[in-house]
């Protein structure tokens, strides 16, 4: 694949050729008309193998015939004609092509073979293709519509749209236009034979005219490049907003069938996106509202959402929606309340959301000054001012009101959204009125905007925080065997060596050593068989509990050694003797390798709760201390850690430190590691102890396969 | 309050007088112009105390001066002029008034006094007032806009809108018009001095032109009448869709401050609405989409949602949203799949949601026939066909496609929604095209429509089920004391008498009886003090566990009797001896009186889970067997009932029967009861036993206060 540097030229060709231009094709007519509609400043050449006049302009018989340097070819030919077209454009020195034709990967084995063939050919010819089976891209900021078929009326702005599906990319951009949200680029990648959505977003994020990226994602093909994209976006202070489908099993199945890519465990996708500072949304509307808002505000300052309305009902709705979406409506500062008290009638309640009541309806100045007061509150980062929009239908009366309110709606350090309560198309007449009134930020739909503001606040906070994981420690991958499973004794030894607290134990090879160790450990004790060949030791009588005298230790040692005989060919490596524990909170801490995301930390509550509620939280490695604290706070049964029924609360610092040590060990083991599982990881007050552990090594040669 | 029968005349006056009509008032001009705009067929009189010409028509100096029988007065006068206006209209024989004036309840104590005064006056004069502080109503089906101020362009149809807040009612109706959803009535009730939203809905539901009611509810003032409304709506097969705010504490607080009514425990509101078959939604958009959809389809037949699309991305989105909203996408029948296999290319996956792919995009007949096939599937009750709408901007090509698809979109026994993927205003041009094409049901916004369809399916299923609670059994309220708390012994005895299973126990008054009972009960035993004066018996040593010999029983009896001395003046009534239990699942079953909803059944998991996750489910009484089964299935820790860690599953039939007996007992105790709490209610296999119980009686004279 070509580097992103040279790819950036792909999206800004100075001239274009439409290959397969034809009077009879609606695709061709639509594509051609887009150039004039968008005001493309370069030359648009047409190629039709019969020549003649097409769309009122002479057509060339081949690209080679043009005789000028052309930057991009829009290939509208059918699948079977693609190879020849590629040869033709390569001969003409054209380096980039957008391939519309369907009939490849998406139709099964035959199509897959054909796609493989054209991809190899393109590589050989030095042509980079977008697609096949894609609609291409529209670069609105440079006025280049390399788009197959007629595009809708779009609005130019700072939000880039990237989607595998061209139809969906177009739907997103068209909806943005209906909401008066400007778009910089609309990019579809289709079957992604050479260029995928992550690559496209990586190009776009570097363009200074792009202030946010809205991605519709069916599958993340390469977690490593996606993570790089997210890291770069964070450096640039630009948000990536992702509608990643596949939260349901059915959607995952559908996506797999039409993209051929693995969708992965959605809980992990969720955790990973959050870790990387990618805003995940659940609908096309949310995608546009959130990326659109941030494309206009940029990162928000410290604080949360302030709301001003003239309707009690709207305030009720805001409060419910904010609560449901986890958006904070901060309590107003005393100074703000004092300022509002001077403005508003005595019967108004001075809270956020602020109901400035019918008083402000009668006197627009009150509404304006209420907005100013809320916007100046130190804990408010963004304001929603609920008021109908100045549509043509609503007439001059509304415009006259808004003319008075406009100075407050123009925003200052704190952005102010003029929010019409229900979602509706913002029509051209309204846009004109808003411009005339000098109101920069007008949105519709209370629910949608509260959620979008919540996303913007979350992301801005994430951006301010130190969210980078701690630096990696030295590589320990030399420890790895050639695959295989380590015994509990080996696993615990490795944990101890790397600072993970483990219950006092001894690995002994004979009765005498067992008695000696027991003397050191005190009683009661647990005696377990050590054998690399037996996984479920308790099933064969290999585990004995409550052993509490030297004689009992000898008996137990002999008994677990006898257990090895139950499994033909199994070898004993002695026994593990450890202090027996009861009480406290049983947790599970593990690191497993995910096919898509690599090493992943899981922290959960163990014991009976595992059976009642699946209570575990995931993060991809590396993790920071903040991440681990956040994980613990997300456990549904976290009350157990605070102490219930008179038990003392868990020492969270000790627990976090222990989990971080597990994570750090796993990270240093790197590609050699398949999984570490510590279960139970017992916590009582400030005692944190691994009671049992197992380590599984990755099979050799898997390093390449995993991201 | 006047009965609903006579009130129905209120909403359909033959002629109207605007009192306080004035050239200088925007309210007056707006109100007056509405009559001509809506095409009101009756006479509109104007009253201005100075007479003269107003709005181009002679004004009367008083209502009495009109000299004709007028049905309704729209009072636009200020608060202080309301009493005289009421006297005038009463003198003219006008029975109904809509009162716009603000400055009453909503502004505090002074306003409350004034409201009280005008309400008493109105009652005395025999005038029924809507409001004060309301915008009135618009009866679109009879063309009567008794509305203060200018109304938006609305669309006439079969959905009635009822809201306390006039602004919100208007916002709802205007949004409906934008979505091409017709409205029959828009009713606001303001401060509800005489007529509240429940009463209005009760009138509207009887109108045969009304097919659904959309209610915006800040507080349910009278649970009893609300329940009657819901019951009547169910009888008529018409849905009530409610946006009831107050799911957050903040919203509850706001609503209380501006309506003065208690909002109540939201979990209980949720449970009660579900029990009554009222569809609860969370946004204005959902309110309109759901009530609008059902106003056009009526109750759906058996089955769930079928989806047809030409976009894989849309199918992904539908699957995720359906999963998140609990909407089933049924698996297609073999016959349906066979039919689709004949239509569609081999590479299409024949599932629901159906992606008929680019093949259908190229050939609209495939899309049409796919819709027919899905609509005919026996498990599909309603179909969403995802396709762009025929807007003017999209031009003739889309219309030509839809002309081919129209026969399938016209629906049959199974309604079919033409669904545009993102939410947008359905403009007049699109409405004309839809009418021309004969497409009756076109909606926008995939998320919103999947949710609305889910609500419609849920409600239709609820309507078909036998959802009426079992008939009430004989009244037991004679049992009630004058308030007070019953001891465990009394409480358990009452439970036993009414068929609630209780652990084997005996209430004994001396040592001999204790020993004798112990012999019968076996060991180990629990011995507890019985005293009406001591609540926390274990705190004073009044509870002894694991008592296991006759001598130990004697000792235990003496010990718990000695414990009574710890509380000065406390009386002993002997001891309770019961079998000691361990293991099994501990539940809590209780009935408590809620201020708003009356007796309410709570079922929860006890033990440590209570501290970890608040796991309880509520229903108002009476409940059916189905309700109780549903309650158990809603417990988050329901896995415990299925048996975990090798314990045997709970006998659900026995548990449900026992809970129903508790509910039935509580219901028969009726107004006398304050609460019954059984904790723990132990369940192990088919053994269900109350281990402890307490009954609290309602204070005398409370019968009136509670619904």
Tab-separated table of N, CA, C and O in Angstrom, chain B residues 79-164:
chain	number	residue	atom	x	y	z
B	79	UNK	N	-55.300	38.317	34.132
B	79	UNK	CA	-55.734	37.555	35.302
B	79	UNK	C	-56.769	38.307	36.135
B	79	UNK	O	-57.810	37.744	36.515
B	80	UNK	N	-56.510	39.590	36.387
B	80	UNK	CA	-57.405	40.322	37.286
B	80	UNK	C	-58.787	40.555	36.675
B	80	UNK	O	-59.758	40.792	37.395
B	81	UNK	N	-58.870	40.448	35.342
B	81	UNK	CA	-60.168	40.663	34.684
B	81	UNK	C	-60.968	39.364	34.536
B	81	UNK	O	-62.109	39.388	34.072
B	82	UNK	N	-60.362	38.236	34.927
B	82	UNK	CA	-61.028	36.946	34.709
B	82	UNK	C	-62.353	36.839	35.479
B	82	UNK	O	-63.376	36.422	34.898
B	83	UNK	N	-62.405	37.243	36.770
B	83	UNK	CA	-63.676	37.071	37.490
B	83	UNK	C	-64.845	37.785	36.793
B	83	UNK	O	-65.907	37.181	36.582
B	84	UNK	N	-64.661	39.043	36.392
B	84	UNK	CA	-65.745	39.748	35.710
B	84	UNK	C	-66.111	39.099	34.394
B	84	UNK	O	-67.293	39.011	34.039
B	85	UNK	N	-65.098	38.637	33.678
B	85	UNK	CA	-65.364	37.972	32.406
B	85	UNK	C	-66.196	36.710	32.638
B	85	UNK	O	-67.124	36.413	31.878
B	86	UNK	N	-65.868	35.970	33.710
B	86	UNK	CA	-66.630	34.756	34.019
B	86	UNK	C	-68.087	35.111	34.309
B	86	UNK	O	-69.011	34.423	33.853
B	87	UNK	N	-68.284	36.190	35.066
B	87	UNK	CA	-69.666	36.608	35.392
B	87	UNK	C	-70.421	36.966	34.122
B	87	UNK	O	-71.571	36.592	33.942
B	88	UNK	N	-69.735	37.650	33.223
B	88	UNK	CA	-70.355	38.061	31.964
B	88	UNK	C	-70.752	36.849	31.121
B	88	UNK	O	-71.877	36.758	30.632
B	89	UNK	N	-69.827	35.899	30.975
B	89	UNK	CA	-70.166	34.758	30.111
B	89	UNK	C	-71.256	33.901	30.745
B	89	UNK	O	-72.123	33.372	30.048
B	90	UNK	N	-71.235	33.795	32.084
B	90	UNK	CA	-72.289	33.021	32.757
B	90	UNK	C	-73.639	33.701	32.521
B	90	UNK	O	-74.651	33.036	32.244
B	91	UNK	N	-73.627	35.026	32.591
B	91	UNK	CA	-74.868	35.778	32.373
B	91	UNK	C	-75.399	35.527	30.962
B	91	UNK	O	-76.618	35.506	30.733
B	92	UNK	N	-74.477	35.315	30.018
B	92	UNK	CA	-74.878	35.066	28.630
B	92	UNK	C	-75.198	33.592	28.387
B	92	UNK	O	-75.476	33.194	27.256
B	93	UNK	N	-75.128	32.793	29.447
B	93	UNK	CA	-75.484	31.372	29.320
B	93	UNK	C	-74.395	30.513	28.685
B	93	UNK	O	-74.665	29.415	28.193
B	94	UNK	N	-73.161	31.009	28.683
B	94	UNK	CA	-72.054	30.228	28.109
B	94	UNK	C	-71.504	29.266	29.180
B	94	UNK	O	-71.199	29.688	30.292
B	95	UNK	N	-71.408	28.008	28.848
B	95	UNK	CA	-71.042	27.003	29.866
B	95	UNK	C	-69.558	26.661	29.883
B	95	UNK	O	-69.067	26.073	30.843
B	96	UNK	N	-68.836	26.975	28.812
B	96	UNK	CA	-67.421	26.576	28.749
B	96	UNK	C	-66.523	27.761	28.433
B	96	UNK	O	-66.868	28.605	27.598
B	97	UNK	N	-65.355	27.789	29.094
B	97	UNK	CA	-64.397	28.861	28.829
B	97	UNK	C	-62.984	28.305	28.776
B	97	UNK	O	-62.633	27.377	29.507
B	98	UNK	N	-62.191	28.875	27.888
B	98	UNK	CA	-60.756	28.600	27.851
B	98	UNK	C	-60.068	29.842	28.389
B	98	UNK	O	-60.309	30.939	27.889
B	99	UNK	N	-59.236	29.676	29.417
B	99	UNK	CA	-58.650	30.840	30.083
B	99	UNK	C	-57.147	30.904	29.816
B	99	UNK	O	-56.373	30.066	30.291
B	100	UNK	N	-56.726	31.881	29.043
B	100	UNK	CA	-55.323	32.067	28.682
B	100	UNK	C	-54.488	32.640	29.824
B	100	UNK	O	-53.328	32.263	30.010
B	101	UNK	N	-55.067	33.562	30.589
B	101	UNK	CA	-54.288	34.379	31.524
B	101	UNK	C	-53.336	33.556	32.404
B	101	UNK	O	-53.707	32.526	32.963
B	102	UNK	N	-52.098	34.059	32.526
B	102	UNK	CA	-51.148	33.495	33.478
B	102	UNK	C	-51.208	34.343	34.747
B	102	UNK	O	-51.945	35.329	34.811
B	103	UNK	N	-50.423	33.947	35.752
B	103	UNK	CA	-50.389	34.721	36.985
B	103	UNK	C	-51.193	34.043	38.096
B	103	UNK	O	-51.679	34.691	39.013
B	104	UNK	N	-51.326	32.740	38.006
B	104	UNK	CA	-52.073	32.000	39.031
B	104	UNK	C	-51.123	31.049	39.784
B	104	UNK	O	-50.030	31.471	40.165
B	105	UNK	N	-51.530	29.804	39.920
B	105	UNK	CA	-50.736	28.802	40.648
B	105	UNK	C	-49.231	28.892	40.401
B	105	UNK	O	-48.432	28.687	41.314
B	106	UNK	N	-48.871	29.154	39.145
B	106	UNK	CA	-47.469	29.030	38.764
B	106	UNK	C	-46.589	30.139	39.323
B	106	UNK	O	-45.368	30.062	39.211
B	107	UNK	N	-47.189	31.182	39.926
B	107	UNK	CA	-46.331	32.265	40.436
B	107	UNK	C	-46.250	32.278	41.959
B	107	UNK	O	-45.708	33.221	42.538
B	108	UNK	N	-46.807	31.266	42.618
B	108	UNK	CA	-46.662	31.212	44.073
B	108	UNK	C	-47.959	31.483	44.812
B	108	UNK	O	-49.049	31.368	44.238
B	109	UNK	N	-47.806	31.853	46.087
B	109	UNK	CA	-48.944	31.893	47.020
B	109	UNK	C	-50.069	32.842	46.561
B	109	UNK	O	-51.247	32.468	46.576
B	110	UNK	N	-49.712	34.043	46.130
B	110	UNK	CA	-50.740	34.993	45.695
B	110	UNK	C	-51.542	34.436	44.528
B	110	UNK	O	-52.771	34.517	44.493
B	111	UNK	N	-50.812	33.893	43.585
B	111	UNK	CA	-51.449	33.322	42.408
B	111	UNK	C	-52.349	32.153	42.784
B	111	UNK	O	-53.437	31.991	42.228
B	112	UNK	N	-51.878	31.345	43.745
B	112	UNK	CA	-52.680	30.187	44.169
B	112	UNK	C	-54.017	30.644	44.733
B	112	UNK	O	-55.059	30.066	44.455
B	113	UNK	N	-53.961	31.702	45.511
B	113	UNK	CA	-55.199	32.228	46.104
B	113	UNK	C	-56.145	32.713	45.000
B	113	UNK	O	-57.352	32.443	45.031
B	114	UNK	N	-55.590	33.397	44.015
B	114	UNK	CA	-56.426	33.891	42.923
B	114	UNK	C	-57.047	32.751	42.133
B	114	UNK	O	-58.195	32.832	41.703
B	115	UNK	N	-56.247	31.707	41.936
B	115	UNK	CA	-56.763	30.572	41.172
B	115	UNK	C	-57.908	29.904	41.930
B	115	UNK	O	-58.930	29.539	41.342
B	116	UNK	N	-57.698	29.767	43.237
B	116	UNK	CA	-58.730	29.188	44.096
B	116	UNK	C	-60.025	29.990	43.948
B	116	UNK	O	-61.120	29.445	43.778
B	117	UNK	N	-59.856	31.308	43.947
B	117	UNK	CA	-60.999	32.223	43.872
B	117	UNK	C	-61.758	32.073	42.540
B	117	UNK	O	-62.988	31.930	42.544
B	118	UNK	N	-61.024	32.061	41.423
B	118	UNK	CA	-61.749	31.966	40.144
B	118	UNK	C	-62.353	30.578	39.962
B	118	UNK	O	-63.402	30.426	39.339
B	119	UNK	N	-61.719	29.569	40.551
B	119	UNK	CA	-62.266	28.216	40.426
B	119	UNK	C	-63.588	28.120	41.180
B	119	UNK	O	-64.574	27.570	40.676
B	120	UNK	N	-63.600	28.678	42.391
B	120	UNK	CA	-64.847	28.652	43.179
B	120	UNK	C	-65.946	29.434	42.470
B	120	UNK	O	-67.102	29.005	42.428
B	121	UNK	N	-65.551	30.578	41.908
B	121	UNK	CA	-66.515	31.406	41.186
B	121	UNK	C	-67.089	30.638	39.992
B	121	UNK	O	-68.307	30.628	39.767
B	122	UNK	N	-66.210	29.989	39.237
B	122	UNK	CA	-66.643	29.251	38.051
B	122	UNK	C	-67.617	28.134	38.439
B	122	UNK	O	-68.653	27.940	37.793
B	123	UNK	N	-67.290	27.430	39.521
B	123	UNK	CA	-68.173	26.358	39.987
B	123	UNK	C	-69.528	26.916	40.349
B	123	UNK	O	-70.571	26.351	40.001
B	124	UNK	N	-69.509	28.029	41.057
B	124	UNK	CA	-70.737	28.683	41.502
B	124	UNK	C	-71.577	29.114	40.292
B	124	UNK	O	-72.802	28.961	40.288
B	125	UNK	N	-70.901	29.615	39.257
B	125	UNK	CA	-71.593	30.112	38.060
B	125	UNK	C	-71.950	28.986	37.088
B	125	UNK	O	-72.637	29.224	36.092
B	126	UNK	N	-71.439	27.788	37.362
B	126	UNK	CA	-71.706	26.676	36.441
B	126	UNK	C	-70.927	26.760	35.148
B	126	UNK	O	-71.367	26.263	34.114
B	127	UNK	N	-69.775	27.397	35.183
B	127	UNK	CA	-68.919	27.481	33.996
B	127	UNK	C	-67.744	26.520	34.174
B	127	UNK	O	-67.110	26.509	35.230
B	128	UNK	N	-67.481	25.709	33.165
B	128	UNK	CA	-66.313	24.833	33.226
B	128	UNK	C	-65.168	25.511	32.484
B	128	UNK	O	-65.305	25.842	31.305
B	129	UNK	N	-64.054	25.697	33.209
B	129	UNK	CA	-62.901	26.388	32.614
B	129	UNK	C	-61.804	25.406	32.256
B	129	UNK	O	-61.482	24.506	33.031
B	130	UNK	N	-61.196	25.638	31.100
B	130	UNK	CA	-59.933	24.980	30.765
B	130	UNK	C	-58.838	26.000	31.069
B	130	UNK	O	-58.946	27.150	30.656
B	131	UNK	N	-57.810	25.580	31.803
B	131	UNK	CA	-56.759	26.497	32.229
B	131	UNK	C	-56.929	26.790	33.711
B	131	UNK	O	-57.394	25.908	34.431
B	132	UNK	N	-56.563	27.978	34.192
B	132	UNK	CA	-55.963	29.094	33.453
B	132	UNK	C	-54.516	28.769	33.022
B	132	UNK	O	-54.061	27.661	33.265
B	133	UNK	N	-53.872	29.767	32.413
B	133	UNK	CA	-52.487	29.600	31.976
B	133	UNK	C	-52.386	28.488	30.944
B	133	UNK	O	-51.487	27.659	31.008
B	134	UNK	N	-53.354	28.459	30.006
B	134	UNK	CA	-53.307	27.426	28.963
B	134	UNK	C	-53.554	28.076	27.615
B	134	UNK	O	-54.055	29.192	27.529
B	135	UNK	N	-53.184	27.372	26.562
B	135	UNK	CA	-53.390	27.916	25.216
B	135	UNK	C	-54.691	27.429	24.595
B	135	UNK	O	-55.019	27.809	23.479
B	136	UNK	N	-55.438	26.565	25.313
B	136	UNK	CA	-56.702	26.095	24.770
B	136	UNK	C	-56.558	24.834	23.956
B	136	UNK	O	-55.694	24.008	24.251
B	137	UNK	N	-57.428	24.700	22.957
B	137	UNK	CA	-57.387	23.469	22.168
B	137	UNK	C	-57.653	23.769	20.707
B	137	UNK	O	-58.245	24.800	20.360
B	138	UNK	N	-57.196	22.863	19.842
B	138	UNK	CA	-57.543	22.920	18.420
B	138	UNK	C	-58.218	21.597	18.085
B	138	UNK	O	-57.624	20.534	18.278
B	139	UNK	N	-59.459	21.667	17.659
B	139	UNK	CA	-60.176	20.475	17.226
B	139	UNK	C	-60.117	20.483	15.700
B	139	UNK	O	-60.885	21.184	15.043
B	140	UNK	N	-59.154	19.729	15.151
B	140	UNK	CA	-58.950	19.785	13.693
B	140	UNK	C	-60.060	19.074	12.943
B	140	UNK	O	-60.429	19.493	11.849
B	141	UNK	N	-60.570	17.989	13.523
B	141	UNK	CA	-61.581	17.219	12.770
B	141	UNK	C	-62.887	17.998	12.632
B	141	UNK	O	-63.610	17.848	11.645
B	142	UNK	N	-63.195	18.856	13.619
B	142	UNK	CA	-64.395	19.692	13.490
B	142	UNK	C	-64.052	21.135	13.112
B	142	UNK	O	-64.925	22.005	13.121
B	143	UNK	N	-62.775	21.391	12.855
B	143	UNK	CA	-62.315	22.717	12.420
B	143	UNK	C	-62.587	23.813	13.444
B	143	UNK	O	-63.077	24.887	13.108
B	144	UNK	N	-62.301	23.527	14.720
B	144	UNK	CA	-62.494	24.529	15.774
B	144	UNK	C	-61.147	24.860	16.413
B	144	UNK	O	-60.628	24.080	17.217
B	145	UNK	N	-60.574	26.020	16.100
B	145	UNK	CA	-59.298	26.378	16.730
B	145	UNK	C	-59.499	27.291	17.939
B	145	UNK	O	-59.295	28.494	17.833
B	146	UNK	N	-59.879	26.719	19.071
B	146	UNK	CA	-60.053	27.534	20.286
B	146	UNK	C	-58.683	27.703	20.918
B	146	UNK	O	-58.397	27.212	22.012
B	147	UNK	N	-57.821	28.384	20.219
B	147	UNK	CA	-56.393	28.418	20.533
B	147	UNK	C	-55.935	29.855	20.699
B	147	UNK	O	-56.228	30.703	19.862
B	148	UNK	N	-55.212	30.119	21.763
B	148	UNK	CA	-54.743	31.482	22.017
B	148	UNK	C	-53.450	31.709	21.253
B	148	UNK	O	-52.453	31.040	21.518
B	149	UNK	N	-53.487	32.635	20.336
B	149	UNK	CA	-52.292	32.904	19.524
B	149	UNK	C	-52.350	32.121	18.239
B	149	UNK	O	-53.161	31.206	18.063
B	150	UNK	N	-51.453	32.482	17.326
B	150	UNK	CA	-51.472	31.896	15.994
B	150	UNK	C	-50.894	30.488	16.027
B	150	UNK	O	-49.847	30.236	16.597
B	151	UNK	N	-51.613	29.578	15.389
B	151	UNK	CA	-51.128	28.193	15.346
B	151	UNK	C	-50.356	27.938	14.062
B	151	UNK	O	-50.516	28.647	13.076
B	152	UNK	N	-49.497	26.893	14.091
B	152	UNK	CA	-48.720	26.513	12.906
B	152	UNK	C	-49.629	25.806	11.905
B	152	UNK	O	-50.785	25.502	12.203
B	153	UNK	N	-49.102	25.546	10.703
B	153	UNK	CA	-49.811	24.705	9.737
B	153	UNK	C	-49.835	23.275	10.278
B	153	UNK	O	-48.793	22.677	10.486
B	154	UNK	N	-51.016	22.753	10.493
B	154	UNK	CA	-51.098	21.389	11.005
B	154	UNK	C	-51.749	20.489	9.954
B	154	UNK	O	-52.328	20.978	8.987
B	155	UNK	N	-51.622	19.190	10.167
B	155	UNK	CA	-52.184	18.219	9.238
B	155	UNK	C	-53.296	17.479	9.979
B	155	UNK	O	-53.096	17.048	11.112
B	156	UNK	N	-54.455	17.359	9.354
B	156	UNK	CA	-55.587	16.705	10.026
B	156	UNK	C	-55.484	15.189	9.896
B	156	UNK	O	-55.164	14.669	8.835
B	157	UNK	N	-55.751	14.510	11.005
B	157	UNK	CA	-55.678	13.057	11.002
B	157	UNK	C	-56.308	12.473	12.251
B	157	UNK	O	-57.252	13.055	12.801
B	158	UNK	N	-55.765	11.349	12.726
B	158	UNK	CA	-56.455	10.573	13.755
B	158	UNK	C	-55.706	10.485	15.079
B	158	UNK	O	-56.061	9.707	15.950
B	159	UNK	N	-54.625	11.273	15.238
B	159	UNK	CA	-53.871	11.237	16.495
B	159	UNK	C	-54.234	12.457	17.342
B	159	UNK	O	-54.074	13.590	16.900
B	160	UNK	N	-54.736	12.232	18.554
B	160	UNK	CA	-55.044	13.341	19.457
B	160	UNK	C	-53.819	13.637	20.317
B	160	UNK	O	-53.129	12.716	20.746
B	161	UNK	N	-53.572	14.921	20.542
B	161	UNK	CA	-52.424	15.345	21.345
B	161	UNK	C	-52.930	16.042	22.603
B	161	UNK	O	-53.750	16.958	22.504
B	162	UNK	N	-52.462	15.586	23.765
B	162	UNK	CA	-52.900	16.182	25.027
B	162	UNK	C	-51.673	16.494	25.865
B	162	UNK	O	-50.814	15.637	26.057
B	163	UNK	N	-51.607	17.725	26.360
B	163	UNK	CA	-50.458	18.116	27.174
B	163	UNK	C	-50.890	19.227	28.102
B	163	UNK	O	-51.694	20.070	27.732
B	164	UNK	N	-50.333	19.218	29.291
B	164	UNK	CA	-50.598	20.309	30.201
B	164	UNK	C	-50.057	21.601	29.568
B	164	UNK	O	-50.752	22.600	29.476
